[in-house]
Coordinates of C-alpha atoms and ligand atoms in Angstrom, one line a residue:
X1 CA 2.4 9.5 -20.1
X2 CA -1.1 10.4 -20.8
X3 CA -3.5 8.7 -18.6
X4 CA -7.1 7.2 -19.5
X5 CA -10.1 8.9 -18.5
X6 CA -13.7 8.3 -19.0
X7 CA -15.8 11.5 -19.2
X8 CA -18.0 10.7 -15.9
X9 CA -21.7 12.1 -16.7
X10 CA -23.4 8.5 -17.1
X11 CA -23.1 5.4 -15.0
X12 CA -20.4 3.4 -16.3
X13 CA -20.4 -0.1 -18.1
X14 CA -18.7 -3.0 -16.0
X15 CA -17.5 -5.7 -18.2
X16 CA -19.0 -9.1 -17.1
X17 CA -15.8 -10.1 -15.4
X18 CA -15.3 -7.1 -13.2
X19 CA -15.2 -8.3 -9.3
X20 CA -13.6 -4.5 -8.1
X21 CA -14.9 -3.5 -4.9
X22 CA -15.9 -0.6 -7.1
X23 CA -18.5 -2.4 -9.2
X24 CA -20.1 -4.4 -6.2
X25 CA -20.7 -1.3 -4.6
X26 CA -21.4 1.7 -6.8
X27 CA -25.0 1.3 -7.1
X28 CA -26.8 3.7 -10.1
X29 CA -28.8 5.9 -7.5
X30 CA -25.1 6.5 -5.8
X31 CA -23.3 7.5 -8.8
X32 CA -26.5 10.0 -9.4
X33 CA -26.0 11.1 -5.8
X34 CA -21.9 11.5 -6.0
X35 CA -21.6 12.4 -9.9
X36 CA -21.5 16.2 -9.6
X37 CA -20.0 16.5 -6.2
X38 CA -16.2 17.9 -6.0
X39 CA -14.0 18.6 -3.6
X40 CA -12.3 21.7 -1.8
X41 CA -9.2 20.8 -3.8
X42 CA -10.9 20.3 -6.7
X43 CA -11.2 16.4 -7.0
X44 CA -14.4 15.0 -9.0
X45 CA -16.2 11.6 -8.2
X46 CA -15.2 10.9 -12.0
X47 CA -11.3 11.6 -10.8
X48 CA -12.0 9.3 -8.0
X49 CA -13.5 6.3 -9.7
X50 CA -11.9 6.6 -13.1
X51 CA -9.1 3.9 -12.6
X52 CA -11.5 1.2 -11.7
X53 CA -13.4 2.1 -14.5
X54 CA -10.8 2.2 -17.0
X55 CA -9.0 -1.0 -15.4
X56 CA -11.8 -3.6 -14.7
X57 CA -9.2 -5.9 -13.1
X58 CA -8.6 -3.4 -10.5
X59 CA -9.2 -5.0 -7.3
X60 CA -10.8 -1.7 -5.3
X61 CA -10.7 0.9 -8.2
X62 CA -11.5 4.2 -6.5
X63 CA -9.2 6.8 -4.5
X64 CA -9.1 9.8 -2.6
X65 CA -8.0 13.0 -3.4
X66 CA -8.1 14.6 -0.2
X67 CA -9.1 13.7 3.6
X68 CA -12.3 15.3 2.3
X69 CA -12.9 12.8 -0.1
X70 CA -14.1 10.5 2.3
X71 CA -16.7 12.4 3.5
X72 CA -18.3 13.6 0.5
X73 CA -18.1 10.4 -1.4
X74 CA -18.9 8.3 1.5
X75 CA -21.9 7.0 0.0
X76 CA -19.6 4.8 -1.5
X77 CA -16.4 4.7 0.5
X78 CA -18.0 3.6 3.1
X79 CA -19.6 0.1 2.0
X80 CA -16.0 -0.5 0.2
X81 CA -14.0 0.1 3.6
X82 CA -16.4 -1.6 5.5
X83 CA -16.3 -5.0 2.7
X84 CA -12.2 -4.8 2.9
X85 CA -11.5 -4.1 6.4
X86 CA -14.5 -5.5 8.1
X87 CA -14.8 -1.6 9.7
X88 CA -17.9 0.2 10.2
X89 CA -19.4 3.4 10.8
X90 CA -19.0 3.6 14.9
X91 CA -15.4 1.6 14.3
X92 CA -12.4 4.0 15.2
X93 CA -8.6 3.5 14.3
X94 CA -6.5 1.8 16.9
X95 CA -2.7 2.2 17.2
X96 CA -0.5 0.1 18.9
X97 CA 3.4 0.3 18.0
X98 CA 4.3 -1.6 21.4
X99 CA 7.0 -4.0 20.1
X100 CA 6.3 -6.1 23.7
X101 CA 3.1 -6.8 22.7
X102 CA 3.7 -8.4 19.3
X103 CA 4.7 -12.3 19.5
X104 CA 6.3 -13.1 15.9
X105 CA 9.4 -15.0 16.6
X106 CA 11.1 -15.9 13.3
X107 CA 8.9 -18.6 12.1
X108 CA 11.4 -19.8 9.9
X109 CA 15.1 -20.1 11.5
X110 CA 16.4 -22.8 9.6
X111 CA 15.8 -20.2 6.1
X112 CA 13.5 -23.4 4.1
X113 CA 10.9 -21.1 3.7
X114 CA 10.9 -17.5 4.1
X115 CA 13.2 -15.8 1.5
X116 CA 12.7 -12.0 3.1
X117 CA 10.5 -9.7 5.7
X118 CA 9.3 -6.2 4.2
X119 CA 7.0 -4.0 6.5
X120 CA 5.7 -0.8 5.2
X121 CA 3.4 2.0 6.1
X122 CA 1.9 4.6 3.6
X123 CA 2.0 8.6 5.2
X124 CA 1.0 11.3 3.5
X125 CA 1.5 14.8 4.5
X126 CA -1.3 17.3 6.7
X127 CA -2.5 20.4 5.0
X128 CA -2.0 19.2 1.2
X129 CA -3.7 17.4 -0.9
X130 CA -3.2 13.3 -1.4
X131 CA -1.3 12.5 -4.5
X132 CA -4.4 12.3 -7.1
X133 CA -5.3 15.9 -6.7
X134 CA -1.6 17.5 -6.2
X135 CA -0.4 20.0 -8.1
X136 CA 3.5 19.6 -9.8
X137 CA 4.2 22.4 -7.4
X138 CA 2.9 20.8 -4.3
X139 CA 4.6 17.6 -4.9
X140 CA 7.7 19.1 -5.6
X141 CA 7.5 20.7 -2.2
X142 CA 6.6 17.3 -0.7
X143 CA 10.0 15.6 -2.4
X144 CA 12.1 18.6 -1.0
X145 CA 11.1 18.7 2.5
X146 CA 10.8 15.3 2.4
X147 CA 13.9 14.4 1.4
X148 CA 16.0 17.1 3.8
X149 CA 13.7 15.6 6.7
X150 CA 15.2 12.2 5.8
X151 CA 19.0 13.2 5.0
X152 CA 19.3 14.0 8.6
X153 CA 18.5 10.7 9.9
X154 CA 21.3 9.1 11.6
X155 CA 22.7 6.0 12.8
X156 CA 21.3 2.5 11.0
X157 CA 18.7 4.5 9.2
X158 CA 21.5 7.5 7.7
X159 CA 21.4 7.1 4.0
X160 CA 20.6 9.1 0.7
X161 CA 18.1 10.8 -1.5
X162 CA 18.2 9.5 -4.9
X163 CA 15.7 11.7 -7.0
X164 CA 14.7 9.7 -10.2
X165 CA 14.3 12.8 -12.3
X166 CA 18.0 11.9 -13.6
X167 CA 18.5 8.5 -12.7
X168 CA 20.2 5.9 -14.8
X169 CA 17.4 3.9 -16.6
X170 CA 20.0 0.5 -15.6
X171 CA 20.0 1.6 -12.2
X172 CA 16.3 2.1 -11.6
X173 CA 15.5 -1.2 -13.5
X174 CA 17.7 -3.0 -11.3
X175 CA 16.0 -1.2 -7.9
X176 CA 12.8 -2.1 -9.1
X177 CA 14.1 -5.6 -9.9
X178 CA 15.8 -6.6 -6.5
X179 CA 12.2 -4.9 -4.9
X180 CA 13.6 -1.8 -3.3
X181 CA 11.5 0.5 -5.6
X182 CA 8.5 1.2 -7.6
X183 CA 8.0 0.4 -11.0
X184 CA 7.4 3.1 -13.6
X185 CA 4.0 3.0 -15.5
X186 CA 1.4 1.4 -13.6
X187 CA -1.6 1.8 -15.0
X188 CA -3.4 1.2 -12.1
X189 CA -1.8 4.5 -10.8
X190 CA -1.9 6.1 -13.8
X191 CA -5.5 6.4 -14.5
X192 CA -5.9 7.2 -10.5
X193 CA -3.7 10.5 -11.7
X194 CA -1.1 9.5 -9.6
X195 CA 1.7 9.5 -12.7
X196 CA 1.3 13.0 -13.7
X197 CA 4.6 15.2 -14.4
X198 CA 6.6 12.0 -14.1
X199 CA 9.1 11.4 -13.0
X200 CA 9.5 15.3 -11.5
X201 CA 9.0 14.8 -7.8
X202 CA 9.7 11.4 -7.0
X203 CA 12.5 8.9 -5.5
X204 CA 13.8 7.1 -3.0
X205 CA 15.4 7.2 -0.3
X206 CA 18.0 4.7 1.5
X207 CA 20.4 3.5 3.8
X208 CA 23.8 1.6 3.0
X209 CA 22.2 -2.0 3.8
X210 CA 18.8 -1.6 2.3
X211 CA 17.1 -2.3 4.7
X212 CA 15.6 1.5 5.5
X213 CA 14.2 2.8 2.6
X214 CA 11.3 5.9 2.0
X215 CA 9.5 5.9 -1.6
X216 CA 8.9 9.8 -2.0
X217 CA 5.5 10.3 -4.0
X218 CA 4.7 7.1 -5.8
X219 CA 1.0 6.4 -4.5
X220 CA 1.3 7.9 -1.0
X221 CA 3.7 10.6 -0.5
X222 CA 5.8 8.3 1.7
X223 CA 5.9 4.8 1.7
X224 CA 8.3 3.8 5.1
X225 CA 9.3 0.6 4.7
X226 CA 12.0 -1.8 6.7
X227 CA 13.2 -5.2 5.4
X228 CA 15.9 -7.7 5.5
X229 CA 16.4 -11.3 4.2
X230 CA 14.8 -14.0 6.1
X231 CA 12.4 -13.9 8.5
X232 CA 13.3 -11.7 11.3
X233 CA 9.6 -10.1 11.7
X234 CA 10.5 -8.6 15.4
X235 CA 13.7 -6.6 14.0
X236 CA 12.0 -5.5 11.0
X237 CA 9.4 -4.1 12.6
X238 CA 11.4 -2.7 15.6
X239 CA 13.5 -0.9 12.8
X240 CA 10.3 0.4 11.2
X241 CA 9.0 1.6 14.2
X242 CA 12.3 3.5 15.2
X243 CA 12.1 5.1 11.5
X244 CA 8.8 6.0 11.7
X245 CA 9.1 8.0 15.3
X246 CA 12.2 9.8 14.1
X247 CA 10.5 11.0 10.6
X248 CA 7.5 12.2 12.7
X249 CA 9.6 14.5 14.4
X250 CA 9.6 16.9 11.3
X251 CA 6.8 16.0 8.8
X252 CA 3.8 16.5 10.3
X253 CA 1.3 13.3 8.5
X254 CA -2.6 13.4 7.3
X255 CA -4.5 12.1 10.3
X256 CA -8.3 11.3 10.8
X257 CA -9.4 10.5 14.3
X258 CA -12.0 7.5 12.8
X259 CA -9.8 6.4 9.2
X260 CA -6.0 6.9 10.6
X261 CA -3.5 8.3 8.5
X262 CA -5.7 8.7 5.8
X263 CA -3.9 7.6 2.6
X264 CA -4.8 7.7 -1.1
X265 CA -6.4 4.1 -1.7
X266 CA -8.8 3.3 1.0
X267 CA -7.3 -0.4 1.2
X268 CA -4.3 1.7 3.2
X269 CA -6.6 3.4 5.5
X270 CA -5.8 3.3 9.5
X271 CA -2.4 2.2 10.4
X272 CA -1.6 2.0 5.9
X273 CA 0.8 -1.4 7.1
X274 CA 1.4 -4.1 4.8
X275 CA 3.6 -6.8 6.4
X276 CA 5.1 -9.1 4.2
X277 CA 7.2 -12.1 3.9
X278 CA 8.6 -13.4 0.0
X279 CA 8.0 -17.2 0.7
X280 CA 8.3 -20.1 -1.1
X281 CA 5.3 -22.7 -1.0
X282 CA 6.1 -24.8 -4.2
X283 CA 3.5 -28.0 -2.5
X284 CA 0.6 -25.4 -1.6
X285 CA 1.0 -23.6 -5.0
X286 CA -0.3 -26.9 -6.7
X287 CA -3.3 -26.4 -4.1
X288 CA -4.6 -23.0 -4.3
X289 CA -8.0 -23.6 -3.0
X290 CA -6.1 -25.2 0.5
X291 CA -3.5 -22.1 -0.1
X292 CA -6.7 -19.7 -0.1
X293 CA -8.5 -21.4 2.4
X294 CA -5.9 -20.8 4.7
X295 CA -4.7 -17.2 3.9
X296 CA -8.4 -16.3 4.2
X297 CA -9.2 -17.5 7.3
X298 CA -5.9 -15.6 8.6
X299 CA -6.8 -12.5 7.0
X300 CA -3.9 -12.8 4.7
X301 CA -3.4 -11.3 1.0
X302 CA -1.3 -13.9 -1.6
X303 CA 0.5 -11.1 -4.2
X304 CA 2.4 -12.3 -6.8
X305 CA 6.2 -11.6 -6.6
X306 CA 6.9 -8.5 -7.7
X307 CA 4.4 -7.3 -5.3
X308 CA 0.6 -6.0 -6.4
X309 CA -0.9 -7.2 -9.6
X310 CA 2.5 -9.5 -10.6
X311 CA 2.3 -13.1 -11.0
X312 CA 4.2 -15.7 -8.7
X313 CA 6.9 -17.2 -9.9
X314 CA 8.5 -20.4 -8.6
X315 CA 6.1 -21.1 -6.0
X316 CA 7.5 -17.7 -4.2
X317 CA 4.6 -16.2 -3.0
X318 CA 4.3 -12.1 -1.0
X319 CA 1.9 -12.8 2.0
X320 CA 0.9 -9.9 3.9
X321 CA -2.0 -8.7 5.7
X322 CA -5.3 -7.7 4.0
X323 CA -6.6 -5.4 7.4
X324 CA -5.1 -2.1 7.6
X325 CA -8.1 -0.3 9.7
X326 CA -9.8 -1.3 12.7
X327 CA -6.9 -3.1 14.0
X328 CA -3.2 -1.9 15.4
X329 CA -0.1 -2.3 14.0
X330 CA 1.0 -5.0 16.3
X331 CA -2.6 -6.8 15.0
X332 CA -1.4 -6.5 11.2
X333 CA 2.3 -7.6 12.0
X334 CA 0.3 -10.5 14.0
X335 CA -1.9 -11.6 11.5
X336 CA 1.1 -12.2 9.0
X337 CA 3.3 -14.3 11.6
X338 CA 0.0 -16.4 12.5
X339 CA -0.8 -16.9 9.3
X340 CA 2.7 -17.8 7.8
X341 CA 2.9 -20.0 10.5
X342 CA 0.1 -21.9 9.2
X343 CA 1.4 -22.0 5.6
X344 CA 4.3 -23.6 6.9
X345 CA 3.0 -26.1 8.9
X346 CA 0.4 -26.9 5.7
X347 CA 3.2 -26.9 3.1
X348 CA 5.7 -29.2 6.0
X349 CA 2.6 -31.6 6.1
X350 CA 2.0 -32.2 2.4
Ligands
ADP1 P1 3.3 -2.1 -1.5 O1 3.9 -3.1 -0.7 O2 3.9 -0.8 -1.2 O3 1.8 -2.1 -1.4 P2 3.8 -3.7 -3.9 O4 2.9 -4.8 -3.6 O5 3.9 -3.2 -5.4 O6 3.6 -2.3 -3.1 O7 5.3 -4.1 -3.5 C1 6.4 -3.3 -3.7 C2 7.7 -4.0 -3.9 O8 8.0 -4.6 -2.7 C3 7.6 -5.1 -4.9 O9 8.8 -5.2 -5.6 C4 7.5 -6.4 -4.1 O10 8.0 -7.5 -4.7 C5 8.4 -6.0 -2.9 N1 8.1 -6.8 -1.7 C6 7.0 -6.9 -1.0 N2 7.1 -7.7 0.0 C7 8.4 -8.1 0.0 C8 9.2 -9.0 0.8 N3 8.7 -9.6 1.9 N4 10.5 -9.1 0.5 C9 11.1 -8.5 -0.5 N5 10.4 -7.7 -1.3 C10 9.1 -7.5 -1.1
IOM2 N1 -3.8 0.1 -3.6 C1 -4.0 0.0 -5.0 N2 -2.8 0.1 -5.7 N3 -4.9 -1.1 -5.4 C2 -5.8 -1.6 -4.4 C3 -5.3 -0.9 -6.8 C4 -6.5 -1.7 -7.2 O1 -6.3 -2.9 -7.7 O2 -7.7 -1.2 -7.1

């Protein structure tokens, strides 16, 4: 896989069309400022912007090589976290993984609506690069320890490493079909440098039920993620939590005291959640500026369903939080269930 670049010395062109976070906010007298600056790990501003330059429908379009990125390109990471998370300068990360505090009964218990519940956090690993600047060695590392950190886990969340340096091609298409795992080529990735030495590195992770499962170096070096059919948000969570305290144990994660577990895009920053349900809203589909009207005033993110950039597809919609930073866990997880609650009501009304 050979990934696009752009060489980096002048200002780049933004088509028309572009809307990335990217383009609203890289201002000529930033790129001038940032251009030549590089990292301790050797990460370029060019590195960092190149995949919303090459992809103009990105919808951010830069990323981090290393905690450090964030400092030195702050001229422009900031503005861009501030426009998608609504956090400032004097903001600092909150946690709250308190399961008492979260009120998210299933908001669906007759099963009319709400076809599954996924809730993932991104982690990435202290004291190594993030995935745009690893090395093949590095990452390899990562996938070992990793994966013997996981393969001791017991209980519901006991399962198996499945490396995909070997897999079946039937069997990843069909993981990657039923939503359990990444797909292969994003380009989005790709030009981020998040693809190289594929598919050396990566894989998966998961229990007998599927409903535990770790990505292992896709484009944060863990994604944790719990989910089930229907729309049990309280036990998906509660099994998320559990999974994330037991992996903490042994693999020590990238942490900043302001940004969180600093991950790789900065849309993951802070607590790096994305609650989900896959829900089907066939009336509000034919109304997508009431659809948007609501999601936006709950903070919530329509993807399509097979999950970022993907289309919907039978008036099945993914609805998850958009705010990762500047709010707790228990906030994103809340901001899903008040807001599917809404699209409910909306779609039981028209
Ligand atoms: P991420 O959630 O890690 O940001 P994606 O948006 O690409 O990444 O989604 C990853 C996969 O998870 C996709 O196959 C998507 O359809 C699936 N997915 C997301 N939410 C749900 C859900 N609530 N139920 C089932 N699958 C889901
Ligand atoms: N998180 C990342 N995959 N995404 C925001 C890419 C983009 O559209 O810029």
């Amino acid at each position: 896989m050979t990934a696009m670049r752009w060489d980096g010395s002048t200002f780049p062109e933004f088509k028309p069309n572009c809307s990335s976070l990217l383009y609203r906010h890289l201002s000529e007298p930033a790129f001038e400022q940032l251009k030549d600056k590089i990292t301790g790990s050797g990460f370029t501003f060019a590195q960092a912007i190149n995949s919303g330059v090459v992809n103009q429908d990105s919808s951010i379009g830069i990323y981090a090589g290393d905690a450090e990125s964030y400092t030195l390109f702050s001229a422009l990471f900031d503005p861009i976290i501030a426009d998608y998370h609504g956090f400032t300068k004097t903001d600092i990360h909150r946690s709250n993984l308190n399961m008492k505090t979260l009120s998210a009964p299933n908001p669906d218990p007759d099963g009319l609506y709400i076809l599954s519940t996924r809730i993932r956090v991104g982690r990435n690993v202290a004291e190594v690069p993030l995935g745009p600047a690893l090395s093949r060695e590095q990452r390899n590392t990562i996938e070992s320890q990793v994966a013997k950190s996981l393969c001791n886990l017991s209980g519901e969340l006991a399962g198996t490493y499945y490396p995909l340096l070997g897999m079946d091609e039937t069997v990843r298409d069909q993981l990657v079909a039923d939503h359990f795992l990444f797909k292969a080529g994003d380009r989005f990735l790709d030009a981020a440098g998040l693809n190289r030495d594929w598919p050396e590195g990566r894989g998966i992770f998961h229990n007998r039920e599927k409903t535990f499962l770790v990505w292992v170096n896709e484009e944060d070096q863990l994604r944790i993620i719990s989910m089930q059919q229907g729309g049990d948000i309280e036990a998906v969570f509660t099994r998320l939590v559990t999974a994330v305290k037991e992996i903490e144990k042994t693999v020590t994660f990238m942490f900043d005291q302001r940004l969180g577990y600093v991950t790789s895009c900065p849309t993951n920053l802070g607590t790096a959640m994305r609650a989900s349900v896959h829900i089907r809203l066939p009336k509000l589909a034919a109304d997508m500026p009431a659809f948007k009207n609501i999601a936006d005033s709950h903070h919530l993110q329509i993807r399509g369903i097979h999950g970022e950039h993907s289309e919907s597809e039978s008036g099945i919609f993914d609805i998850s939080n958009k705010r990762r930073l500047g709010v707790t866990e228990v906030e994103c997880v809340q901001d899903m269930y008040n807001g599917v609650v809404a699209l409910i009501n909306k779609e039981k009304e028209l």
